Amino acid sequence: MAVDATLTTPVLSRGPCLALSPLIRAVMWEFANEVTPCRGSTLSGGRGDRRRERFTIFSVPPAMDRKPKQAEKARPYGLLKPTALGKIPGRFQLHQEALPHLPVPPLQQTLDRYLLALQPIISEEELNHTQELVAEFRKPGGVGERLQKGLERRAKKTENWLSDWWLKTAYLEYRLPVVVHSSPGVVLPKQDFLDRQGQLRFAAKLIEGILDFKTMIDNETLPVEYMGGKPLCMNQYYQILSSCRIPGPKRDSIVNYAKGKKQSRHITVVHNFQFFELDVYNSDGSPLTTDQLFTQLEKIWNTSLQTNKEPIGILTTNHRNSWAKAYNNLLKDKTNKESVRTIEKSICTVCLDAPMPRVSEDIYKSRVAAQMLHGGGSRWNSGNRWFDKTLQFIIAEDGSCGLVYEHAPSEGPPIVALLDHIVEYTKKPELVRSPMIPLPMPKKLRFNITPEIKNDIEKAKQNLNIMVEDLDVKVMVFHQFGKAFPKSEKISPDAFIQLALQLAYYRMYGHACATYESASLRMFRLGRTDTIRSTSVDSLKFVQSMDSPDKSDQEKADLLRRATQAHREYTDMAIRGNAIDRHLLGLKLQAIEDLVSMPELFMDTAYAVATHFNLSTSQVPAKTDCVMCFGPVVPDGYGICYNPMDEHINFAISAFNSCADTNAARMAHYLEKALLDMRILLQSTPKSKL
């Protein structure tokens, strides 16, 4: 996520690591997940629990479910001539227009809940001071009411009062590199190929799966997702293909080539730091088959064997202001400009990576997570990327694979839905015979490297390698139980895991901290996310009691259940648009827009503590046995993502090596112990009615 200078809050002096950053981020960057409630629990244990519905008009099943003749006939609408279509109803538009608008929560409600959220994370003295500031802010006719009315006016005249503000402040105005600091990665299950042939065959099948999903998007036959019986906004699905981030000196922008007359027909393929334009449709608009794609990928491989090319893609890893300058410099040359535009317009990027040195099985997944996040540094695969591209699928010769995505257009669930579809697709047998038409040679994208561009590349390499060395990432597969156990105890799996994180952190540091978990606002038109504040009065009572000899096991178990119930209630509140974080941000941004002096409430130390998320967490449920990963959002914090499967849980934990107080492996150890201790506690005590 992001924050610009107007949103910064006072720097704290809590702990030795905060001096590493001049900036305390007042607004949290948005993580990969949206929390998804479903049957019988606050949170979805996986995407399979969601109710789905297909639009009935012009419904086209995915190609993997069609017979060969059907598959041959199915064409993305965008690639057909207008006469073949007739008039297409705007089904996506009709669905979107039926969704409710995001509400502006009542001011007094948010202020009351803000004070409650502060109780477990600040001192009594700090809380007393903040209560005075809140009392001033909430006075009838005072500054709070004026800003609230401004927000309500904004809500009446916009589709979503938050979405534009959020996109700008959380992403486009965020100046730190997208690598590590913003873009999440996904580690997919290791494939069983061990050579170039296997790598290219899998890549070809994966591309075909992407195009199959794209057909559903183009035809607007994508199943509508539901949460708690309510339809969800599907807009993010229409933003992730054929889109790219463009660097700017103060604010970036996003371009989307999925709409309009000239839709993208090509993907970008990168091998040995060399970029290629690969047209993935035949002249009649049908997608290339796996065999055709394999042939084309072989051509790319054989014409990019040199390993001494300048890693032009490494420029995209730099600080956004530096990259914006280098970008403008790069585009002065006509050839460079054409090559960059080709990358930006492509449907997605496929990165054919060189193998990394072999490592032991216990750290293999952690190393792959790092590869997905940053590519391993300038010596390895970081130059084999264009990090501004929304979707980059990564396939290495040794069978490791996954993706990295630029976060501005979408949260994790649409990305994971696409991944689930592709993974299933890659398992299907070939249905379509390949036409015997000779295909043109994929076009190699040329770059003219001036001394100035070479200098920009060298600076980007240095900065990236520092980031790579600093990131500490650990993937832990917790095998002892999965989401089935908390469900058997009538506890939301997400609430159970979040409480285990609270217990692990408390045991490590002796106090609670501000904790961020993203909640979906997709019940509303153009909804993104709000914050579930997992640290609560109830969670603190539980973690304090857990190792106390003065409490009986029954009392501890009751406190555990009460804390998970409180988490569930906060989640329900958040997904209905009644959480506090985005509302407070809106009031702050309204003050900036109205050119009034910043209210004391937002200059308060307590607000800085409340928005300094030492634990930044996300549940990203998937059918595929994968895990998403992302960097911490504060210098002395952790980034923790998890995918609860039925009988195990995949965790990805990140921290910064430059902070002496944080350690990903240590957090993994304490988290494992917390999960086991909580299970023992529940199994040893009868359920009591709270």
XYZ file of C-alpha atoms in Angstrom:
690
model
C 0.000 0.000 0.000
C 0.969 3.494 0.024
C 1.059 6.741 1.711
C 2.230 10.120 0.544
C 3.686 12.984 2.508
C 0.282 14.453 3.290
C -0.724 11.273 5.104
C 2.230 10.781 7.395
C 1.823 10.705 11.141
C 4.264 11.429 13.973
C 7.274 9.107 14.104
C 7.162 6.883 17.166
C 9.980 5.911 19.424
C 8.630 2.452 20.221
C 11.403 -0.085 19.833
C 14.798 0.147 18.152
C 13.768 -0.562 14.570
C 11.527 2.355 13.703
C 14.491 4.598 13.038
C 15.077 2.538 9.897
C 12.279 4.421 8.149
C 11.594 8.157 8.153
C 7.985 7.382 7.489
C 5.340 5.795 9.670
C 2.714 4.670 7.220
C -0.615 6.126 8.225
C -2.523 4.181 5.661
C -1.939 0.479 5.242
C -1.079 -1.003 1.872
C -3.645 -3.467 0.765
C -2.828 -7.107 0.893
C -3.487 -9.990 -1.125
C -6.598 -11.129 0.548
C -10.136 -10.187 1.044
C -11.773 -12.088 3.901
C -14.732 -14.039 2.627
C -17.489 -15.158 4.950
C -19.533 -18.190 4.013
C -21.753 -20.931 5.327
C -21.673 -21.301 9.058
C -18.545 -19.265 9.708
C -17.450 -15.688 9.456
C -14.782 -16.556 6.944
C -14.599 -18.769 3.968
C -12.334 -21.726 4.474
C -11.883 -21.827 0.713
C -13.292 -20.661 -2.568
C -15.308 -23.856 -2.979
C -17.667 -22.717 -0.221
C -18.866 -19.699 -2.154
C -22.186 -19.869 -3.945
C -21.793 -19.133 -7.635
C -24.130 -18.196 -10.436
C -23.626 -17.917 -14.168
C -25.140 -15.267 -16.355
C -27.535 -17.197 -18.566
C -27.457 -15.096 -21.734
C -24.689 -16.158 -24.142
C -23.285 -18.451 -21.458
C -20.076 -20.177 -22.644
C -18.588 -22.963 -20.496
C -14.813 -23.003 -19.989
C -13.026 -24.729 -22.861
C -11.868 -27.564 -20.623
C -15.542 -28.527 -20.070
C -16.476 -28.323 -23.753
C -16.297 -30.897 -26.500
C -13.628 -30.276 -29.178
C -16.077 -28.795 -31.683
C -17.472 -26.405 -29.095
C -13.965 -25.349 -28.075
C -13.075 -24.599 -31.670
C -16.173 -22.435 -32.116
C -15.826 -20.450 -28.884
C -14.168 -17.115 -29.569
C -13.491 -14.184 -27.283
C -15.993 -11.488 -28.267
C -13.257 -8.886 -28.449
C -11.602 -10.770 -31.312
C -14.740 -11.310 -33.389
C -15.989 -8.930 -36.028
C -18.940 -6.773 -34.872
C -21.255 -8.406 -37.438
C -20.764 -11.789 -35.770
C -22.014 -10.452 -32.487
C -25.172 -8.525 -33.048
C -26.005 -6.394 -30.035
C -24.540 -7.748 -26.790
C -26.362 -6.820 -23.582
C -23.995 -5.233 -21.052
C -24.432 -8.052 -18.545
C -21.426 -7.044 -16.468
C -22.646 -3.445 -16.401
C -26.175 -4.495 -15.398
C -24.777 -6.622 -12.573
C -22.562 -3.771 -11.354
C -25.370 -1.216 -11.401
C -27.528 -3.462 -9.206
C -24.916 -3.456 -6.421
C -25.387 -1.082 -3.459
C -23.130 1.921 -2.867
C -20.537 1.841 -0.077
C -22.067 3.575 2.964
C -20.390 6.277 5.037
C -20.560 4.904 8.609
C -22.079 7.114 11.341
C -19.417 9.410 12.832
C -20.182 8.714 16.508
C -20.111 4.943 15.902
C -16.653 5.102 14.292
C -15.225 7.303 17.057
C -16.540 4.969 19.786
C -15.072 1.954 18.003
C -11.767 3.761 17.445
C -11.357 4.319 21.199
C -12.203 0.659 21.808
C -9.598 -0.463 19.236
C -6.926 1.642 20.959
C -7.406 0.105 24.418
C -5.206 -3.001 23.939
C -2.333 -1.189 22.152
C -1.716 2.111 23.996
C -1.175 3.180 27.613
C -3.949 4.499 29.833
C -2.326 7.947 29.785
C -2.257 7.996 25.963
C -5.848 6.791 25.868
C -7.004 9.589 28.190
C -5.351 12.167 25.929
C -6.991 10.662 22.817
C -10.403 10.620 24.523
C -10.100 14.395 24.939
C -9.219 14.822 21.240
C -12.143 12.603 20.214
C -14.516 14.601 22.448
C -13.385 17.795 20.702
C -13.652 16.233 17.238
C -17.175 14.899 17.802
C -18.733 18.129 19.204
C -22.036 19.105 17.544
C -21.280 21.525 14.702
C -17.549 20.851 15.103
C -14.843 19.823 12.646
C -15.826 16.138 12.701
C -19.411 16.849 11.674
C -18.282 19.199 8.895
C -15.912 16.565 7.462
C -18.585 13.862 7.818
C -21.054 15.975 5.801
C -18.379 16.445 3.135
C -17.919 12.663 2.938
C -21.677 12.126 2.704
C -21.905 14.637 -0.161
C -19.046 12.836 -1.921
C -20.830 9.498 -1.473
C -23.971 10.859 -3.169
C -22.178 12.032 -6.302
C -19.698 9.156 -6.839
C -20.023 5.426 -7.562
C -17.871 4.711 -4.514
C -16.676 7.486 -2.191
C -13.532 5.533 -1.278
C -12.276 3.701 -4.386
C -10.507 6.567 -6.218
C -8.949 7.898 -3.025
C -7.813 4.418 -2.040
C -6.285 3.644 -5.435
C -4.293 6.881 -5.326
C -3.168 6.924 -1.696
C -2.642 3.174 -1.257
C -0.935 2.471 -4.562
C -0.408 5.082 -7.249
C 1.110 7.751 -4.969
C 3.137 5.187 -3.031
C 6.776 5.882 -3.886
C 8.604 2.837 -2.509
C 9.359 0.078 -5.056
C 6.462 -2.232 -5.910
C 8.883 -5.150 -5.391
C 8.635 -6.492 -1.799
C 6.769 -3.385 -0.571
C 3.555 -3.775 -2.572
C 3.398 -6.654 -5.074
C 2.420 -10.062 -3.638
C 3.782 -13.351 -4.956
C 2.167 -16.783 -5.105
C 4.015 -20.088 -4.690
C 2.339 -22.852 -6.699
C 2.918 -26.584 -6.135
C 6.231 -27.784 -7.608
C 5.797 -29.341 -11.053
C 7.429 -32.656 -11.864
C 9.286 -31.569 -15.010
C 13.054 -31.328 -14.774
C 14.110 -30.005 -18.156
C 13.493 -27.369 -20.799
C 10.940 -29.496 -22.694
C 8.851 -29.955 -19.563
C 9.147 -26.283 -18.677
C 7.959 -25.137 -22.104
C 5.181 -27.748 -22.309
C 3.834 -26.646 -18.914
C 4.159 -22.956 -19.883
C 2.192 -23.626 -23.087
C -0.615 -25.351 -21.175
C -0.634 -22.554 -18.594
C -0.975 -19.907 -21.339
C -3.873 -21.853 -22.849
C -5.533 -21.872 -19.407
C -5.078 -18.082 -19.103
C -6.729 -17.602 -22.509
C -9.600 -19.899 -21.487
C -10.232 -17.710 -18.428
C -9.910 -14.593 -20.611
C -12.710 -15.926 -22.840
C -15.053 -15.907 -19.830
C -14.046 -12.324 -19.046
C -14.426 -11.202 -22.680
C -17.795 -12.941 -23.036
C -18.966 -11.774 -19.604
C -19.787 -15.371 -18.664
C -17.635 -15.302 -15.548
C -19.542 -16.785 -12.589
C -20.749 -14.109 -10.170
C -19.364 -14.702 -6.681
C -21.490 -14.524 -3.558
C -20.710 -13.815 0.074
C -23.302 -14.476 2.731
C -25.942 -14.791 0.009
C -25.123 -11.384 -1.494
C -23.613 -10.902 -4.979
C -20.109 -9.418 -5.112
C -18.599 -6.718 -7.308
C -16.787 -8.430 -10.200
C -14.952 -5.328 -11.437
C -11.468 -6.482 -10.376
C -11.644 -9.454 -12.760
C -11.967 -7.008 -15.643
C -8.839 -5.082 -14.584
C -6.203 -7.812 -14.278
C -5.565 -8.813 -17.911
C -4.058 -6.493 -20.563
C -3.244 -3.875 -17.926
C -0.048 -2.281 -16.653
C 1.176 0.343 -14.204
C 2.986 3.358 -15.666
C 5.496 5.252 -13.467
C 4.997 8.975 -12.910
C 7.098 11.575 -11.056
C 4.556 12.030 -8.226
C 1.782 9.588 -9.022
C 1.680 6.493 -11.222
C -1.211 5.563 -13.497
C -2.745 2.339 -14.806
C -3.468 1.595 -18.444
C -5.957 -1.090 -19.464
C -6.064 -2.367 -23.050
C -8.805 -4.948 -22.414
C -11.444 -2.459 -23.520
C -11.822 -0.690 -26.827
C -11.646 -1.709 -30.468
C -8.022 -2.877 -30.554
C -7.781 -5.523 -27.868
C -4.491 -7.210 -27.008
C -3.760 -10.357 -29.005
C -0.335 -11.061 -27.535
C 1.494 -11.936 -24.337
C 5.044 -11.000 -23.384
C 7.522 -13.850 -22.855
C 10.848 -13.180 -21.079
C 13.853 -15.498 -21.211
C 17.461 -14.635 -20.283
C 16.395 -10.986 -19.763
C 15.135 -10.841 -23.382
C 11.533 -9.863 -24.149
C 9.358 -11.311 -26.917
C 5.928 -10.493 -28.304
C 4.000 -13.748 -28.738
C 0.683 -13.528 -30.610
C -1.594 -16.079 -28.952
C -4.529 -16.028 -31.396
C -4.898 -17.445 -34.886
C -6.095 -15.210 -37.719
C -9.684 -16.451 -37.212
C -9.635 -15.336 -33.565
C -9.242 -18.812 -32.043
C -6.588 -19.155 -29.309
C -3.421 -21.089 -30.115
C -3.406 -24.682 -28.866
C -0.848 -26.080 -26.420
C 1.105 -27.646 -29.307
C 1.219 -24.371 -31.211
C 2.251 -22.445 -28.102
C 4.955 -25.009 -27.319
C 6.386 -24.599 -30.836
C 6.420 -20.814 -30.437
C 8.049 -20.992 -26.992
C 10.768 -23.250 -28.395
C 11.494 -20.629 -31.062
C 11.770 -17.990 -28.319
C 14.070 -20.199 -26.240
C 16.376 -20.975 -29.160
C 16.760 -17.307 -30.125
C 17.526 -16.080 -26.597
C 20.349 -18.353 -25.468
C 22.780 -15.480 -24.809
C 23.104 -14.781 -21.102
C 24.992 -11.488 -21.286
C 22.096 -9.183 -22.152
C 21.387 -6.032 -20.145
C 18.537 -6.737 -17.672
C 16.288 -3.886 -18.835
C 13.403 -5.208 -16.683
C 15.369 -4.501 -13.517
C 14.532 -0.806 -13.969
C 10.960 -1.620 -12.832
C 12.264 -2.653 -9.377
C 13.459 0.835 -8.452
C 11.971 3.577 -6.284
C 9.001 4.940 -8.226
C 10.423 8.463 -8.657
C 13.753 7.080 -9.927
C 11.966 4.673 -12.256
C 9.738 7.504 -13.585
C 12.840 9.488 -14.583
C 14.499 6.425 -16.135
C 11.219 5.565 -17.923
C 11.015 8.980 -19.591
C 14.669 8.682 -20.543
C 14.134 5.150 -21.931
C 11.175 6.239 -24.070
C 13.091 9.030 -25.824
C 14.307 6.350 -28.234
C 11.622 5.252 -30.744
C 12.622 1.548 -30.710
C 12.590 1.468 -26.897
C 9.198 3.178 -26.825
C 7.675 0.605 -29.189
C 9.110 -2.266 -27.114
C 7.826 -0.833 -23.815
C 4.365 -0.204 -25.301
C 4.258 -3.811 -26.535
C 4.962 -5.063 -22.996
C 2.367 -2.709 -21.479
C -0.331 -3.744 -23.973
C 0.234 -7.493 -23.587
C -2.380 -9.718 -21.925
C 0.181 -10.813 -19.315
C 3.849 -11.748 -18.982
C 5.289 -15.266 -18.837
C 8.795 -15.471 -17.328
C 10.883 -18.505 -18.269
C 13.377 -18.504 -15.409
C 16.820 -20.021 -15.110
C 17.108 -22.650 -12.346
C 18.354 -21.530 -8.946
C 21.077 -23.433 -7.049
C 19.640 -26.502 -5.328
C 18.687 -26.212 -1.668
C 17.447 -28.635 0.979
C 13.768 -29.596 0.993
C 13.028 -27.713 4.247
C 13.941 -24.317 2.801
C 12.913 -24.961 -0.826
C 9.464 -23.331 -0.576
C 10.864 -20.311 1.260
C 13.396 -19.813 -1.526
C 10.657 -20.104 -4.180
C 8.609 -17.482 -2.282
C 11.571 -15.103 -2.482
C 11.903 -15.887 -6.210
C 8.260 -14.993 -6.760
C 8.555 -11.749 -4.793
C 11.805 -10.374 -6.225
C 13.514 -12.869 -8.545
C 16.566 -13.476 -6.361
C 18.551 -10.358 -7.253
C 20.431 -9.050 -10.285
C 22.593 -12.202 -10.578
C 19.539 -14.427 -10.911
C 16.054 -13.779 -12.292
C 15.105 -10.254 -11.201
C 15.926 -8.949 -14.691
C 13.565 -11.564 -16.144
C 10.542 -9.484 -15.095
C 8.562 -6.352 -15.871
C 7.246 -5.654 -12.351
C 4.759 -2.992 -13.512
C 2.817 -5.639 -15.444
C -0.306 -6.668 -13.515
C 0.197 -10.417 -14.006
C 3.537 -12.204 -14.372
C 3.535 -16.001 -14.411
C 6.895 -17.487 -13.468
C 8.024 -20.955 -14.584
C 11.559 -22.161 -13.826
C 13.428 -25.073 -15.388
C 13.557 -26.926 -12.052
C 9.745 -27.154 -11.720
C 9.252 -24.224 -9.354
C 6.482 -21.903 -10.490
C 4.071 -19.219 -9.359
C 3.347 -15.598 -10.073
C 3.867 -12.037 -8.926
C 1.207 -9.388 -9.444
C 1.103 -5.611 -9.313
C -1.404 -4.832 -6.602
C -3.123 -1.633 -7.752
C -5.884 -3.206 -9.915
C -6.909 -6.083 -7.660
C -6.880 -7.918 -4.350
C -5.894 -11.584 -4.081
C -9.151 -13.524 -4.580
C -9.593 -12.707 -8.306
C -5.930 -13.632 -8.838
C -6.395 -16.898 -6.934
C -9.630 -17.671 -8.843
C -7.657 -17.282 -12.082
C -4.865 -19.478 -10.678
C -7.289 -22.185 -9.536
C -8.781 -22.228 -13.032
C -5.367 -22.434 -14.714
C -4.051 -25.173 -12.402
C -7.147 -27.285 -13.087
C -6.802 -26.563 -16.794
C -3.188 -27.747 -16.917
C -4.336 -31.178 -15.674
C -6.787 -31.671 -18.566
C -5.872 -33.794 -21.594
C -5.545 -32.165 -25.010
C -8.944 -31.866 -26.697
C -8.197 -29.884 -29.835
C -6.097 -30.983 -32.792
C -3.544 -28.339 -33.734
C -4.013 -26.786 -37.160
C -1.040 -27.395 -39.446
C -0.628 -23.709 -40.209
C 2.927 -22.368 -40.051
C 3.132 -19.651 -37.432
C 5.217 -16.479 -37.690
C 8.372 -16.084 -35.632
C 7.618 -14.362 -32.290
C 8.936 -10.812 -32.399
C 11.988 -10.025 -30.277
C 11.659 -6.641 -28.552
C 14.757 -4.519 -29.082
C 16.228 -1.981 -26.688
C 18.909 0.581 -27.437
C 20.976 0.923 -24.257
C 22.595 4.368 -23.990
C 25.256 5.091 -21.337
C 22.568 6.912 -19.329
C 20.201 3.909 -19.423
C 23.108 1.611 -18.521
C 23.760 3.825 -15.502
C 20.054 3.642 -14.505
C 20.219 -0.173 -14.743
C 23.315 -0.317 -12.518
C 21.674 1.891 -9.849
C 18.510 -0.227 -9.954
C 20.633 -3.399 -9.549
C 22.344 -2.000 -6.446
C 19.073 -0.912 -4.826
C 17.354 -4.188 -5.646
C 20.179 -6.316 -4.239
C 19.945 -4.404 -0.941
C 16.187 -5.174 -0.823
C 16.787 -8.837 -1.669
C 19.369 -9.191 1.106
C 17.049 -7.468 3.563
C 13.976 -9.638 2.994
C 13.599 -12.570 5.380
C 10.862 -14.929 4.152
C 9.766 -18.289 5.568
C 7.122 -20.622 4.151
C 5.742 -22.954 6.800
C 3.391 -25.841 6.086
C 1.583 -26.523 9.351
C 0.757 -30.245 9.065
C -0.824 -30.999 12.474
C -4.321 -29.844 11.468
C -6.158 -27.607 9.023
C -9.401 -25.656 8.959
C -11.388 -28.818 9.738
C -10.350 -28.689 13.413
C -11.628 -25.187 14.334
C -14.775 -25.908 12.312
C -15.340 -29.027 14.433
C -15.191 -26.743 17.469
C -17.716 -24.344 15.840
C -14.994 -21.679 15.536
C -14.232 -19.682 12.409
C -10.887 -20.989 11.019
C -9.774 -17.443 10.238
C -10.576 -16.186 13.740
C -8.709 -19.181 15.205
C -5.585 -18.474 13.110
C -5.713 -14.746 13.863
C -5.907 -15.473 17.588
C -2.906 -17.821 17.269
C -0.999 -14.938 15.645
C -1.938 -12.715 18.582
C -0.699 -15.343 21.046
C 2.556 -15.898 19.142
C 3.287 -12.147 19.005
C 2.440 -11.630 22.695
C 4.711 -14.484 23.758
C 7.551 -13.067 21.658
C 7.279 -9.405 22.673
C 5.230 -9.248 25.883
C 2.638 -6.818 24.492
C -0.041 -6.640 21.795
C 0.391 -4.657 18.591
C -1.814 -3.084 15.931
C -2.817 -5.900 13.581
C -4.188 -5.559 10.076
C -6.291 -8.140 8.287
C -8.022 -7.157 5.067
C -11.788 -7.517 4.736
C -13.611 -7.493 1.439
C -15.897 -4.590 0.553
C -16.973 -6.307 -2.674
C -20.601 -6.423 -1.528
C -20.529 -2.804 -2.724
C -19.967 -1.385 -6.180
C -16.229 -0.967 -6.879
C -15.510 -2.129 -3.323
C -11.901 -2.887 -2.367
C -11.060 -3.569 1.292
C -11.255 -2.328 4.850
C -9.337 -3.421 7.944
C -10.263 -6.128 10.418
C -8.457 -5.090 13.611
C -7.588 -8.482 15.028
C -6.133 -7.031 18.237
C -9.079 -6.457 20.556
C -9.838 -6.142 24.250
C -10.979 -9.782 24.126
C -7.882 -11.056 22.267
C -5.620 -9.334 24.806
C -7.517 -10.919 27.723
C -7.033 -14.344 26.144
C -3.309 -14.050 25.355
C -2.602 -12.649 28.838
C -4.445 -15.574 30.426
C -2.932 -18.340 28.295
C 0.328 -18.687 30.245
C -1.084 -17.488 33.565
C -1.079 -19.998 36.451
C -3.974 -18.061 38.018
C -6.467 -19.069 35.318
C -8.046 -22.505 34.933
C -8.083 -24.228 31.544
C -11.840 -23.746 31.408
C -11.484 -19.986 31.929
C -8.789 -19.853 29.240
C -10.934 -21.840 26.793
C -13.901 -19.532 27.448
C -11.698 -16.480 26.809
C -10.441 -18.114 23.590
C -13.991 -18.667 22.351
C -15.038 -15.145 23.321
C -12.049 -13.671 21.468
C -12.780 -15.654 18.299
C -16.419 -14.569 18.517
C -15.314 -10.914 18.834
C -13.133 -11.343 15.741
C -16.067 -12.777 13.823
C -18.295 -9.873 14.857
C -15.685 -7.311 13.759
C -15.348 -9.150 10.425
C -19.105 -9.080 9.843
C -19.120 -5.376 10.666
C -16.205 -4.700 8.291
C -17.613 -6.479 5.233
C -20.851 -4.503 5.667
C -18.928 -1.236 5.372
C -18.905 -0.347 9.078
C -15.229 -0.742 10.023
C -13.262 2.306 11.189
C -10.037 2.520 9.181
C -11.262 3.634 5.762
C -13.792 5.985 7.383
C -11.048 7.681 9.423
C -8.871 7.857 6.303
C -11.791 9.418 4.411
C -12.254 12.084 7.092
C -8.530 12.840 6.931
C -8.510 13.083 3.127
C -11.648 15.234 3.242
C -9.788 17.662 5.519
C -6.939 17.796 2.982
C -9.400 18.320 0.111
C -11.243 21.058 2.013
C -7.903 22.789 2.707
C -8.667 22.960 6.410
C -6.000 22.445 9.063
C -5.410 18.803 9.932
C -7.518 17.844 12.992
C -5.474 17.052 16.117
C -7.022 13.568 16.152
C -4.856 12.586 13.161
C -1.696 14.215 14.543
C -2.004 12.246 17.775
C 0.604 9.632 18.749
C -2.205 7.129 19.306
C -3.236 7.391 15.638
C 0.369 6.701 14.623
C 0.449 3.611 16.887
C -2.943 2.443 15.591
C -1.781 2.627 11.972
C 1.698 1.145 12.537
C 0.802 -2.453 11.745
C 3.506 -4.711 13.171
C 1.352 -7.616 12.059
C 0.012 -7.218 8.538
C -1.963 -10.328 7.688
C -4.140 -11.840 5.015
C -6.084 -15.019 4.484
C -6.068 -16.058 0.827
C -8.061 -19.265 0.519
C -7.547 -21.311 -2.637
C -8.522 -24.720 -3.947
C -4.918 -25.101 -5.124
C -2.379 -26.073 -2.464
C -0.537 -22.763 -2.789
C 0.393 -19.803 -0.621
C 0.554 -16.076 -1.263
C 3.384 -14.001 0.219
C 4.195 -10.312 0.676
C 6.627 -8.087 2.526
C 6.060 -6.346 5.874
C 4.537 -2.862 5.782
C 6.638 -1.370 8.585
C 10.391 -1.778 9.249
C 9.822 -3.681 12.503
C 6.854 -5.731 11.339
C 5.791 -9.003 9.770
C 3.850 -9.792 6.605
C 1.861 -12.993 7.155
C -0.343 -14.689 4.589
C -2.055 -18.046 4.905
C -4.172 -20.534 2.979
C -6.094 -22.897 5.299
C -6.636 -26.291 3.648
C -8.790 -29.014 5.251
C -5.935 -30.895 6.972
C -3.018 -28.418 6.878
C -2.349 -24.674 6.698
C 0.139 -22.954 4.388
C 1.810 -19.879 5.898
C 4.199 -17.365 4.352
C 5.922 -15.120 6.906
C 8.180 -12.189 6.026
C 10.309 -9.761 8.033
C 13.315 -7.503 7.407
C 16.826 -8.658 8.324
C 17.773 -5.037 9.065
C 15.527 -5.143 12.133
C 17.178 -6.989 15.019
C 13.805 -7.500 16.719
C 12.061 -9.474 13.975
C 12.780 -12.937 12.618
C 10.505 -14.903 10.278
C 11.658 -18.369 11.415
C 11.217 -17.392 15.084
C 7.694 -16.130 14.357
C 6.937 -19.422 12.539
C 8.118 -21.377 15.614
C 5.944 -19.368 18.023
C 2.965 -19.543 15.669
C 3.201 -23.330 15.427
C 3.365 -23.598 19.233
C 0.379 -21.229 19.631
C -1.771 -23.274 17.222
C -0.919 -26.534 19.007
C -1.461 -25.078 22.503
C -4.854 -23.689 21.479
C -5.921 -27.077 20.111
C -4.817 -28.859 23.314
C -6.720 -26.286 25.382
C -9.965 -26.778 23.449
C -9.651 -30.572 23.432
C -9.105 -30.683 27.201
C -12.115 -28.526 28.115
C -15.835 -29.006 27.507
C -17.629 -26.312 25.529
C -19.449 -23.937 27.848
C -22.179 -21.524 26.819
C -20.647 -18.068 26.758
